[in-house]
Amino acid sequence: MDDIPPYPPIDPTTFDLIVIGTGLPESIIAAASSTASKSVLHLDPNPFYGSHFSSLPLADLPSFLSSHSTSPSPPRSPSSDDPNEFSLLEFATRPLYSSIDISTFSPNLLDQHSRKFNLDVAGPRVFFCAEKSIELLLRTGTNQYMEFKSVDATFVGDNKGNLWSVPDSRAAIFKDKSLGLVEKNKLMRFFKLVQGHLAGEQDIKISEEDLQSPFVDFLNKMGLPPKIKSFILYAIAMADYDQEDTGVCRDLLKTKDGIDQLALYNASIGRFQNASGAFLYPIYGQGELSQAFCRRAAVKGCLYVLRMPVTALLVDKDTGCYKGVRLASGQDIFSQKLILDPTFKVTLPSGSSPPLPLKEKLPFFSLKDDKGKIARGICITKTSLKPDISNFLVVYPPRSLFPEQVTSIRLLQIASNLAVCLPGMFVLYISALCNDDDQGKKLIHAVMNTLLTVPLDSESNAAVQSETAENGSAVQDETSESSSGGPSDSGEEKPTLLWSALYSQELTLGQVDFICSTPMPDGKLNYNDLIDTTFKIFQEIYPGEEFFPETSLENPEGDGDASPET
Amino acid sequence: MHGRPRKAPKPEEEAASVAKAQKLRALQTQFFSFHHNKIYTKEAVELSAKLLEINPESYTAWNYRKLAVEHYLSQPDCNPDLIKSVLDDELRVVENALRQNFKSYGAWHHRKWVISKGHSSVDNELRLLDKFQKADSRNFHAWNYRRFVAESMKRSEQDELKYTEDMIYKNFSNYSAWHNRSVLLSALFEKKAEGFLSKEKVLPEEYEFIHQAIFTDPDDQSGWFYHLWLLDQTVTTDSPLLASSWPGHGYDVLLVEDRCYNGSAFSPFTALHSDSGSFPIVLYFNQPVGGVSSSTVTVECGFNKNEDLLWKPLSASNSQTARVWVAHLKIPSSDLHSTVEVSVGHSKGIISTRGFEYSDPSMFSFKVHVQPMERGFSQVSVAESISLREENFKIYGTQSEESIINSFNQLSIKNGHESTASNWRSEALAKEIECFRELLSLMDCKIGKLTLARLLMAYDVMSYPFANKLVHSEEVLELYSDLMKLDPTHYQYYKDEHSMVLLQKYKDSVSSAICGPICLRLNNLSLSRMGAFEKLLWVQMLDLSDNELQSIEGLEAMQLLSCLSLRNNKLRSLTALEPLRKLKLLRVLDISYNQIGDHSIDTTRYLCSSPLSHSVGSESNKDETVTSDVALIDNWEAFYIFIDFNLNQLDIVGNTIADEKFKSVLVKIMPKLKQLDGKLLG
């Protein structure tokens, strides 16, 4: 990325829409706009698709994170002296990630195979089989560019390292070994109530009053024991905050929304015949999704240019209206509309405010309320957290690990059969909402300490080694790589950490109020909210256009089968 | 597949169906011509395959193929390779047919037939089955076939049991899988296979397993069915047992030849009037048995030879198995004080209908005293009318009388029951009771209530075999009353069960008598069904008036009955009186104010195996002139029912059937009748 190659000039120079950044929302808008017969130029300064939604090789991830962790150098040249009729507003990027902490415990092993890894920048993330993004994939035929596999199970974890399977279906409740008979009965009756309600059966309608009340109150009213409440709230409805502590809960789930979540989960189970669980994960990582929409857009005529930084925004000197962008190559490209990756910011000439007409012309999208940050962690191990099962989700409900934990922590283990890592290895994605970096680190570390053996550094590594030697277990090599690389002989031993990346991501950035920015990766497990927001942006820029009309299906002979590979 | 609503066919679907029918008709015509002319050429056989692919239900085509196969196999140039190719062809045709309709009886049967020839690989069948059972895991054809295949390839029951478990874990609403499980377990129990030696170990695990299903979804039927099977396995002992007898052990039986006896030293409960010169010995088993005879049951007494005794089963169907068996001892004319010893099952031969040998040899003895007839006095008593009306009875309410009855009941069933009342059974039941109480505390559940009622009854019977009152009877009665309200569709069933419990409750507490025979009063209890006969063998007078009885099935066990009132019940037909034909001592019968004749069509005949169809056992030899009587031919039902009766007194007023003409027929059939509807007959 350092040596920017000579840029070929782009032709034509005028488009209906310029999209900068190939993250998921940008890619969907590019595809939708192309489908609506708009001419679209899609640019990305990176040499890969997906920007903050991408899946990167192991070696590239740290540099990508750190490139977005500092404010860039000040603009190279003052902009106002442009000879043309345009004012130049310089672009800058704002930091998205902070407290980046990369630890390598097996450098040789991993470095040599960096490209064998496809690590999601915005993990953990899965598709609910029945969620909007899957519908969108099917409707647009984009699914032909992707392959999925099933995430086989969901577990709830505790602070002792146990993973309890979530009884999320009738068969799972029947099979579950940890629930008592009474609990099984209560849970199943609750599911039936919800199903009856959703099916519109008259005699089991949930009252409007209940629907508007907090979900947790409704669960209490249904007499569900704490364990089951926790399953429903955090492992099925995927609530983020402690629902029983209104003091800390920033997002109190209403019964109505809780029921909707349950409906989504329920519809997801068994939707595809060869997906045993509720979730799907794409082969080669989540970055495939953005790329698939880019391919969809390209088929419809969207022009793609990667490795193309954009330096400035061109605005009409008189009216202050947006006119186009100046590329790093020096070329000016013009368009009616502009969509920007959220990390871009525009530096206004000091002391001036954006011209009023701009404010009106460009819609302003703010994400939902301030949600602070999200702490993310990526860990690589050589053994699965649970024998006999490789791809699964683990939820740590609030306060399940330590008393001050007020948010759910989610962990997704993905194995090499999804082509995200070296054969025999596992990638763990961990995330939790937090107020600040320290709190976030604490949350991620709590999970890692519960589930993994973390070799602290070379010194403590030696200590671990001598300990094992005393125990008389298998003779270990002297080199630290092999000692940390091989999993312990004892089957009970926790998986050993080989590599980890911990970082915090901003959930909201200060919005530039006259630039149409797409949302950044959110704290959710799936893409539902992102798709919603993206849809709204599209409607805003092209109010008269249909968002992927039904007839746009590329291959009408395809039966819309998104079922994953077995 | 299940739970899919049927949709009205679209016009294009209807058109397709018409086209298909046309094609089918053409094929069929050609097929039949081949079939009739016994043409088994390659082309003809191909045609039948085509037909079956479209319509697998065409069993004629299957039969044709069987003939064709036989034809090929009987050819002189037939060799193993040819056999194999012919049979493989058949399997392929069946598979195609099953693809069209995997619930085709004919296709599955044909496959069995081909496999039974023994030339084809059975392993392949298991793979095919896996495919079909994946497509529809509840397809009972596939499960049936699976049992056949598992047996042919000698697959172990344990492996199959594991398979049912896997299927159940996939979807526990699979009655076929549960059913197969019960079949496999039964086989393992029978074999006493490793790990299945005792029900004691296996059944609690199965209970635990089924609880998961029942608690998760109490609305699903399959779990309850399996639970019912488990309950049955828990309560029924394999080998039959003697439940009670008359006379019981230690009885002093006084036989009087007239109705009034003066031996006040004897209890009224064991004084028996007999005018037929014999008295019955009744054996009541806990399940239907066969093989009761003078070689399996020995009766030692001074006045009858054991070999002369003829044991007869008392059952509605005249089959050779019954719960109740009776033999008649002849009473010697002289004064007699003798001890009778009865040994049951000391030599083998008594076998339950399920094939288990009676294995609990027991012996009981009683004394018989014969009181000679006092001449002259009996003439009076015969003419005297017997009335069961309450004012004629004194109440036996005192403690002492009750305890007498109690002691009889105890004695009568004391034949080694203790040894078989295993602890684990009642423990298992107690656990189940606790479990279902919990379920009912969570939710209202009809089948849960019914199951709890059944469990409580089974528990009481098992845990307190000698108690006269059931500990939980009040609770059970309440459960059945609830169910009658909650589930009106099955009202009659609950009502019947309710009656059975009521009987257990009342049978010992109300007894009153006049002048000799004991009368058991079970009147006005709104009984809809009669039961508990094993404890009522001693009853000679029974008042069942003012109840809701529709049937008196089982009453034939009460061999001592001489006087029975069924006044004001809901008997709807003469055939309902069938059990009374076997009561040789019955002299007084009141069936007034029932509904006999209300319904021109006797539905009981369709519901039960018709009693009249086996009425060949009629013992009477009425002369031809009677049977040729026109009135009798019109009333052949009455003829068959009443011909064997030895009634002195009959009340039939208040039934639609009982017009004057009918009464005159009755008088013809029963010349011994002295009194009809309170009127003395000339």
PDB file of N, CA, C and O in Angstrom, chain A residues 412-468:
ATOM      1  N   LEU A 412     -17.281 -16.760  18.633  1.00  0.00           N
ATOM      2  CA  LEU A 412     -17.597 -17.632  17.520  1.00  0.00           C
ATOM      3  C   LEU A 412     -16.356 -18.423  17.169  1.00  0.00           C
ATOM      4  O   LEU A 412     -15.296 -17.832  16.918  1.00  0.00           O
ATOM      5  N   GLN A 413     -16.458 -19.738  17.225  1.00  0.00           N
ATOM      6  CA  GLN A 413     -15.320 -20.552  16.797  1.00  0.00           C
ATOM      7  C   GLN A 413     -15.573 -21.056  15.376  1.00  0.00           C
ATOM      8  O   GLN A 413     -16.621 -21.629  15.086  1.00  0.00           O
ATOM      9  N   ILE A 414     -14.586 -20.783  14.504  1.00  0.00           N
ATOM     10  CA  ILE A 414     -14.689 -21.224  13.114  1.00  0.00           C
ATOM     11  C   ILE A 414     -13.457 -22.077  12.819  1.00  0.00           C
ATOM     12  O   ILE A 414     -12.342 -21.703  13.178  1.00  0.00           O
ATOM     13  N   ALA A 415     -13.709 -23.209  12.176  1.00  0.00           N
ATOM     14  CA  ALA A 415     -12.610 -24.146  11.939  1.00  0.00           C
ATOM     15  C   ALA A 415     -12.103 -24.032  10.506  1.00  0.00           C
ATOM     16  O   ALA A 415     -12.673 -23.332   9.678  1.00  0.00           O
ATOM     17  N   SER A 416     -11.040 -24.765  10.242  1.00  0.00           N
ATOM     18  CA  SER A 416     -10.400 -24.680   8.933  1.00  0.00           C
ATOM     19  C   SER A 416     -11.291 -25.194   7.802  1.00  0.00           C
ATOM     20  O   SER A 416     -11.025 -24.913   6.651  1.00  0.00           O
ATOM     21  N   ASN A 417     -12.377 -25.924   8.137  1.00  0.00           N
ATOM     22  CA  ASN A 417     -13.235 -26.387   7.045  1.00  0.00           C
ATOM     23  C   ASN A 417     -13.999 -25.232   6.405  1.00  0.00           C
ATOM     24  O   ASN A 417     -14.649 -25.407   5.385  1.00  0.00           O
ATOM     25  N   LEU A 418     -13.909 -24.060   6.995  1.00  0.00           N
ATOM     26  CA  LEU A 418     -14.487 -22.882   6.364  1.00  0.00           C
ATOM     27  C   LEU A 418     -13.401 -22.032   5.714  1.00  0.00           C
ATOM     28  O   LEU A 418     -13.629 -20.867   5.365  1.00  0.00           O
ATOM     29  N   ALA A 419     -12.222 -22.611   5.571  1.00  0.00           N
ATOM     30  CA  ALA A 419     -11.124 -21.973   4.855  1.00  0.00           C
ATOM     31  C   ALA A 419     -10.764 -20.615   5.452  1.00  0.00           C
ATOM     32  O   ALA A 419     -10.526 -19.659   4.726  1.00  0.00           O
ATOM     33  N   VAL A 420     -10.748 -20.546   6.760  1.00  0.00           N
ATOM     34  CA  VAL A 420     -10.354 -19.285   7.388  1.00  0.00           C
ATOM     35  C   VAL A 420      -8.994 -19.421   8.068  1.00  0.00           C
ATOM     36  O   VAL A 420      -8.457 -18.440   8.556  1.00  0.00           O
ATOM     37  N   CYS A 421      -8.465 -20.646   8.131  1.00  0.00           N
ATOM     38  CA  CYS A 421      -7.190 -20.813   8.812  1.00  0.00           C
ATOM     39  C   CYS A 421      -6.518 -22.094   8.323  1.00  0.00           C
ATOM     40  O   CYS A 421      -7.079 -22.831   7.508  1.00  0.00           O
ATOM     41  N   LEU A 422      -5.306 -22.328   8.843  1.00  0.00           N
ATOM     42  CA  LEU A 422      -4.576 -23.538   8.486  1.00  0.00           C
ATOM     43  C   LEU A 422      -5.371 -24.766   8.916  1.00  0.00           C
ATOM     44  O   LEU A 422      -6.043 -24.734   9.944  1.00  0.00           O
ATOM     45  N   PRO A 423      -5.271 -25.834   8.150  1.00  0.00           N
ATOM     46  CA  PRO A 423      -5.963 -27.063   8.556  1.00  0.00           C
ATOM     47  C   PRO A 423      -5.591 -27.449   9.985  1.00  0.00           C
ATOM     48  O   PRO A 423      -4.436 -27.346  10.376  1.00  0.00           O
ATOM     49  N   GLY A 424      -6.601 -27.851  10.727  1.00  0.00           N
ATOM     50  CA  GLY A 424      -6.357 -28.271  12.100  1.00  0.00           C
ATOM     51  C   GLY A 424      -6.369 -27.129  13.091  1.00  0.00           C
ATOM     52  O   GLY A 424      -6.230 -27.340  14.290  1.00  0.00           O
ATOM     53  N   MET A 425      -6.516 -25.917  12.599  1.00  0.00           N
ATOM     54  CA  MET A 425      -6.561 -24.781  13.523  1.00  0.00           C
ATOM     55  C   MET A 425      -7.980 -24.243  13.642  1.00  0.00           C
ATOM     56  O   MET A 425      -8.879 -24.611  12.890  1.00  0.00           O
ATOM     57  N   PHE A 426      -8.136 -23.360  14.610  1.00  0.00           N
ATOM     58  CA  PHE A 426      -9.453 -22.770  14.874  1.00  0.00           C
ATOM     59  C   PHE A 426      -9.286 -21.285  15.108  1.00  0.00           C
ATOM     60  O   PHE A 426      -8.318 -20.856  15.744  1.00  0.00           O
ATOM     61  N   VAL A 427     -10.203 -20.515  14.578  1.00  0.00           N
ATOM     62  CA  VAL A 427     -10.197 -19.070  14.827  1.00  0.00           C
ATOM     63  C   VAL A 427     -11.359 -18.758  15.758  1.00  0.00           C
ATOM     64  O   VAL A 427     -12.483 -19.199  15.529  1.00  0.00           O
ATOM     65  N   LEU A 428     -11.047 -18.023  16.828  1.00  0.00           N
ATOM     66  CA  LEU A 428     -12.090 -17.611  17.757  1.00  0.00           C
ATOM     67  C   LEU A 428     -12.280 -16.107  17.613  1.00  0.00           C
ATOM     68  O   LEU A 428     -11.315 -15.350  17.715  1.00  0.00           O
ATOM     69  N   TYR A 429     -13.503 -15.699  17.346  1.00  0.00           N
ATOM     70  CA  TYR A 429     -13.832 -14.273  17.320  1.00  0.00           C
ATOM     71  C   TYR A 429     -14.609 -13.943  18.581  1.00  0.00           C
ATOM     72  O   TYR A 429     -15.567 -14.630  18.911  1.00  0.00           O
ATOM     73  N   ILE A 430     -14.171 -12.908  19.259  1.00  0.00           N
ATOM     74  CA  ILE A 430     -14.833 -12.538  20.509  1.00  0.00           C
ATOM     75  C   ILE A 430     -15.220 -11.067  20.405  1.00  0.00           C
ATOM     76  O   ILE A 430     -14.461 -10.260  19.854  1.00  0.00           O
ATOM     77  N   SER A 431     -16.387 -10.720  20.927  1.00  0.00           N
ATOM     78  CA  SER A 431     -16.711  -9.292  20.976  1.00  0.00           C
ATOM     79  C   SER A 431     -17.602  -8.991  22.163  1.00  0.00           C
ATOM     80  O   SER A 431     -18.307  -9.869  22.665  1.00  0.00           O
ATOM     81  N   ALA A 432     -17.534  -7.739  22.613  1.00  0.00           N
ATOM     82  CA  ALA A 432     -18.398  -7.277  23.685  1.00  0.00           C
ATOM     83  C   ALA A 432     -18.507  -5.765  23.589  1.00  0.00           C
ATOM     84  O   ALA A 432     -17.535  -5.085  23.259  1.00  0.00           O
ATOM     85  N   LEU A 433     -19.706  -5.248  23.869  1.00  0.00           N
ATOM     86  CA  LEU A 433     -19.875  -3.800  23.916  1.00  0.00           C
ATOM     87  C   LEU A 433     -19.213  -3.279  25.190  1.00  0.00           C
ATOM     88  O   LEU A 433     -19.216  -3.952  26.223  1.00  0.00           O
ATOM     89  N   CYS A 434     -18.660  -2.085  25.100  1.00  0.00           N
ATOM     90  CA  CYS A 434     -18.013  -1.529  26.289  1.00  0.00           C
ATOM     91  C   CYS A 434     -18.017  -0.013  26.202  1.00  0.00           C
ATOM     92  O   CYS A 434     -18.279   0.577  25.156  1.00  0.00           O
ATOM     93  N   ASN A 435     -17.704   0.611  27.338  1.00  0.00           N
ATOM     94  CA  ASN A 435     -17.665   2.075  27.379  1.00  0.00           C
ATOM     95  C   ASN A 435     -16.308   2.597  26.944  1.00  0.00           C
ATOM     96  O   ASN A 435     -16.202   3.649  26.334  1.00  0.00           O
ATOM     97  N   ASP A 436     -15.271   1.880  27.331  1.00  0.00           N
ATOM     98  CA  ASP A 436     -13.932   2.336  26.978  1.00  0.00           C
ATOM     99  C   ASP A 436     -13.018   1.143  26.753  1.00  0.00           C
ATOM    100  O   ASP A 436     -13.392  -0.010  26.992  1.00  0.00           O
ATOM    101  N   ASP A 437     -11.824   1.428  26.300  1.00  0.00           N
ATOM    102  CA  ASP A 437     -10.895   0.368  25.908  1.00  0.00           C
ATOM    103  C   ASP A 437     -10.533  -0.556  27.065  1.00  0.00           C
ATOM    104  O   ASP A 437     -10.439  -1.775  26.902  1.00  0.00           O
ATOM    105  N   ASP A 438     -10.359   0.032  28.258  1.00  0.00           N
ATOM    106  CA  ASP A 438      -9.945  -0.795  29.398  1.00  0.00           C
ATOM    107  C   ASP A 438     -11.021  -1.812  29.756  1.00  0.00           C
ATOM    108  O   ASP A 438     -10.750  -2.983  29.980  1.00  0.00           O
ATOM    109  N   GLN A 439     -12.238  -1.306  29.793  1.00  0.00           N
ATOM    110  CA  GLN A 439     -13.357  -2.189  30.109  1.00  0.00           C
ATOM    111  C   GLN A 439     -13.447  -3.299  29.046  1.00  0.00           C
ATOM    112  O   GLN A 439     -13.639  -4.459  29.378  1.00  0.00           O
ATOM    113  N   GLY A 440     -13.274  -2.903  27.806  1.00  0.00           N
ATOM    114  CA  GLY A 440     -13.349  -3.862  26.703  1.00  0.00           C
ATOM    115  C   GLY A 440     -12.297  -4.941  26.833  1.00  0.00           C
ATOM    116  O   GLY A 440     -12.584  -6.128  26.694  1.00  0.00           O
ATOM    117  N   LYS A 441     -11.069  -4.524  27.115  1.00  0.00           N
ATOM    118  CA  LYS A 441      -9.965  -5.486  27.282  1.00  0.00           C
ATOM    119  C   LYS A 441     -10.293  -6.488  28.382  1.00  0.00           C
ATOM    120  O   LYS A 441     -10.032  -7.678  28.265  1.00  0.00           O
ATOM    121  N   LYS A 442     -10.868  -5.948  29.457  1.00  0.00           N
ATOM    122  CA  LYS A 442     -11.173  -6.805  30.606  1.00  0.00           C
ATOM    123  C   LYS A 442     -12.178  -7.895  30.206  1.00  0.00           C
ATOM    124  O   LYS A 442     -12.052  -9.056  30.590  1.00  0.00           O
ATOM    125  N   LEU A 443     -13.162  -7.487  29.413  1.00  0.00           N
ATOM    126  CA  LEU A 443     -14.196  -8.431  28.987  1.00  0.00           C
ATOM    127  C   LEU A 443     -13.604  -9.537  28.099  1.00  0.00           C
ATOM    128  O   LEU A 443     -13.880 -10.713  28.286  1.00  0.00           O
ATOM    129  N   ILE A 444     -12.776  -9.099  27.130  1.00  0.00           N
ATOM    130  CA  ILE A 444     -12.210 -10.086  26.211  1.00  0.00           C
ATOM    131  C   ILE A 444     -11.255 -11.018  26.960  1.00  0.00           C
ATOM    132  O   ILE A 444     -11.263 -12.237  26.768  1.00  0.00           O
ATOM    133  N   HIS A 445     -10.458 -10.405  27.852  1.00  0.00           N
ATOM    134  CA  HIS A 445      -9.512 -11.228  28.618  1.00  0.00           C
ATOM    135  C   HIS A 445     -10.225 -12.231  29.502  1.00  0.00           C
ATOM    136  O   HIS A 445      -9.744 -13.349  29.701  1.00  0.00           O
ATOM    137  N   ALA A 446     -11.377 -11.829  30.033  1.00  0.00           N
ATOM    138  CA  ALA A 446     -12.112 -12.737  30.921  1.00  0.00           C
ATOM    139  C   ALA A 446     -12.472 -14.020  30.178  1.00  0.00           C
ATOM    140  O   ALA A 446     -12.343 -15.123  30.714  1.00  0.00           O
ATOM    141  N   VAL A 447     -12.914 -13.863  28.929  1.00  0.00           N
ATOM    142  CA  VAL A 447     -13.269 -15.045  28.146  1.00  0.00           C
ATOM    143  C   VAL A 447     -12.026 -15.864  27.824  1.00  0.00           C
ATOM    144  O   VAL A 447     -12.002 -17.089  27.981  1.00  0.00           O
ATOM    145  N   MET A 448     -10.966 -15.150  27.404  1.00  0.00           N
ATOM    146  CA  MET A 448      -9.749 -15.871  27.027  1.00  0.00           C
ATOM    147  C   MET A 448      -9.188 -16.655  28.206  1.00  0.00           C
ATOM    148  O   MET A 448      -8.772 -17.808  28.058  1.00  0.00           O
ATOM    149  N   ASN A 449      -9.205 -16.042  29.371  1.00  0.00           N
ATOM    150  CA  ASN A 449      -8.665 -16.728  30.545  1.00  0.00           C
ATOM    151  C   ASN A 449      -9.507 -17.923  30.942  1.00  0.00           C
ATOM    152  O   ASN A 449      -8.998 -18.904  31.480  1.00  0.00           O
ATOM    153  N   THR A 450     -10.812 -17.809  30.701  1.00  0.00           N
ATOM    154  CA  THR A 450     -11.688 -18.927  31.059  1.00  0.00           C
ATOM    155  C   THR A 450     -11.486 -20.118  30.126  1.00  0.00           C
ATOM    156  O   THR A 450     -11.534 -21.256  30.554  1.00  0.00           O
ATOM    157  N   LEU A 451     -11.259 -19.809  28.862  1.00  0.00           N
ATOM    158  CA  LEU A 451     -11.279 -20.893  27.887  1.00  0.00           C
ATOM    159  C   LEU A 451      -9.909 -21.320  27.386  1.00  0.00           C
ATOM    160  O   LEU A 451      -9.750 -22.422  26.881  1.00  0.00           O
ATOM    161  N   LEU A 452      -8.927 -20.414  27.481  1.00  0.00           N
ATOM    162  CA  LEU A 452      -7.658 -20.685  26.815  1.00  0.00           C
ATOM    163  C   LEU A 452      -6.492 -20.673  27.786  1.00  0.00           C
ATOM    164  O   LEU A 452      -6.555 -20.044  28.843  1.00  0.00           O
ATOM    165  N   THR A 453      -5.462 -21.367  27.405  1.00  0.00           N
ATOM    166  CA  THR A 453      -4.186 -21.229  28.098  1.00  0.00           C
ATOM    167  C   THR A 453      -3.405 -20.148  27.354  1.00  0.00           C
ATOM    168  O   THR A 453      -3.119 -20.298  26.160  1.00  0.00           O
ATOM    169  N   VAL A 454      -3.121 -19.066  28.035  1.00  0.00           N
ATOM    170  CA  VAL A 454      -2.434 -17.963  27.382  1.00  0.00           C
ATOM    171  C   VAL A 454      -0.977 -17.933  27.840  1.00  0.00           C
ATOM    172  O   VAL A 454      -0.707 -17.637  29.000  1.00  0.00           O
ATOM    173  N   PRO A 455      -0.066 -18.288  26.973  1.00  0.00           N
ATOM    174  CA  PRO A 455       1.344 -18.173  27.354  1.00  0.00           C
ATOM    175  C   PRO A 455       1.674 -16.690  27.439  1.00  0.00           C
ATOM    176  O   PRO A 455       1.558 -15.974  26.439  1.00  0.00           O
ATOM    177  N   LEU A 456       2.037 -16.224  28.635  1.00  0.00           N
ATOM    178  CA  LEU A 456       2.120 -14.774  28.835  1.00  0.00           C
ATOM    179  C   LEU A 456       3.223 -14.139  28.007  1.00  0.00           C
ATOM    180  O   LEU A 456       3.020 -13.250  27.223  1.00  0.00           O
ATOM    181  N   ASP A 457       4.447 -14.592  28.219  1.00  0.00           N
ATOM    182  CA  ASP A 457       5.558 -14.115  27.403  1.00  0.00           C
ATOM    183  C   ASP A 457       6.643 -15.170  27.465  1.00  0.00           C
ATOM    184  O   ASP A 457       6.436 -16.250  27.994  1.00  0.00           O
ATOM    185  N   SER A 458       7.820 -14.870  26.973  1.00  0.00           N
ATOM    186  CA  SER A 458       8.870 -15.879  26.912  1.00  0.00           C
ATOM    187  C   SER A 458       9.268 -16.356  28.311  1.00  0.00           C
ATOM    188  O   SER A 458       9.534 -17.530  28.521  1.00  0.00           O
ATOM    189  N   GLU A 459       9.285 -15.457  29.284  1.00  0.00           N
ATOM    190  CA  GLU A 459       9.685 -15.863  30.644  1.00  0.00           C
ATOM    191  C   GLU A 459       8.672 -16.835  31.237  1.00  0.00           C
ATOM    192  O   GLU A 459       9.022 -17.922  31.675  1.00  0.00           O
ATOM    193  N   SER A 460       7.443 -16.418  31.232  1.00  0.00           N
ATOM    194  CA  SER A 460       6.434 -17.291  31.828  1.00  0.00           C
ATOM    195  C   SER A 460       6.283 -18.566  31.014  1.00  0.00           C
ATOM    196  O   SER A 460       5.903 -19.601  31.526  1.00  0.00           O
ATOM    197  N   ASN A 461       6.590 -18.439  29.747  1.00  0.00           N
ATOM    198  CA  ASN A 461       6.587 -19.622  28.910  1.00  0.00           C
ATOM    199  C   ASN A 461       7.529 -20.680  29.464  1.00  0.00           C
ATOM    200  O   ASN A 461       7.192 -21.857  29.540  1.00  0.00           O
ATOM    201  N   ALA A 462       8.701 -20.209  29.841  1.00  0.00           N
ATOM    202  CA  ALA A 462       9.688 -21.126  30.407  1.00  0.00           C
ATOM    203  C   ALA A 462       9.150 -21.757  31.683  1.00  0.00           C
ATOM    204  O   ALA A 462       9.343 -22.940  31.940  1.00  0.00           O
ATOM    205  N   ALA A 463       8.455 -20.947  32.461  1.00  0.00           N
ATOM    206  CA  ALA A 463       7.911 -21.466  33.718  1.00  0.00           C
ATOM    207  C   ALA A 463       6.898 -22.570  33.447  1.00  0.00           C
ATOM    208  O   ALA A 463       6.918 -23.615  34.080  1.00  0.00           O
ATOM    209  N   VAL A 464       6.088 -22.325  32.460  1.00  0.00           N
ATOM    210  CA  VAL A 464       5.096 -23.337  32.105  1.00  0.00           C
ATOM    211  C   VAL A 464       5.794 -24.621  31.697  1.00  0.00           C
ATOM    212  O   VAL A 464       5.420 -25.717  32.088  1.00  0.00           O
ATOM    213  N   GLN A 465       6.873 -24.398  30.946  1.00  0.00           N
ATOM    214  CA  GLN A 465       7.611 -25.549  30.445  1.00  0.00           C
ATOM    215  C   GLN A 465       8.172 -26.397  31.577  1.00  0.00           C
ATOM    216  O   GLN A 465       8.032 -27.609  31.589  1.00  0.00           O
ATOM    217  N   SER A 466       8.814 -25.732  32.529  1.00  0.00           N
ATOM    218  CA  SER A 466       9.425 -26.496  33.607  1.00  0.00           C
ATOM    219  C   SER A 466       8.360 -27.218  34.414  1.00  0.00           C
ATOM    220  O   SER A 466       8.558 -28.323  34.894  1.00  0.00           O
ATOM    221  N   GLU A 467       7.210 -26.569  34.520  1.00  0.00           N
ATOM    222  CA  GLU A 467       6.112 -27.193  35.247  1.00  0.00           C
ATOM    223  C   GLU A 467       5.693 -28.503  34.584  1.00  0.00           C
ATOM    224  O   GLU A 467       5.548 -29.526  35.236  1.00  0.00           O
ATOM    225  N   THR A 468       5.563 -28.430  33.277  1.00  0.00           N
ATOM    226  CA  THR A 468       5.177 -29.637  32.554  1.00  0.00           C
ATOM    227  C   THR A 468       6.249 -30.702  32.692  1.00  0.00           C
ATOM    228  O   THR A 468       5.947 -31.886  32.787  1.00  0.00           O
TER     229      THR A 468
END
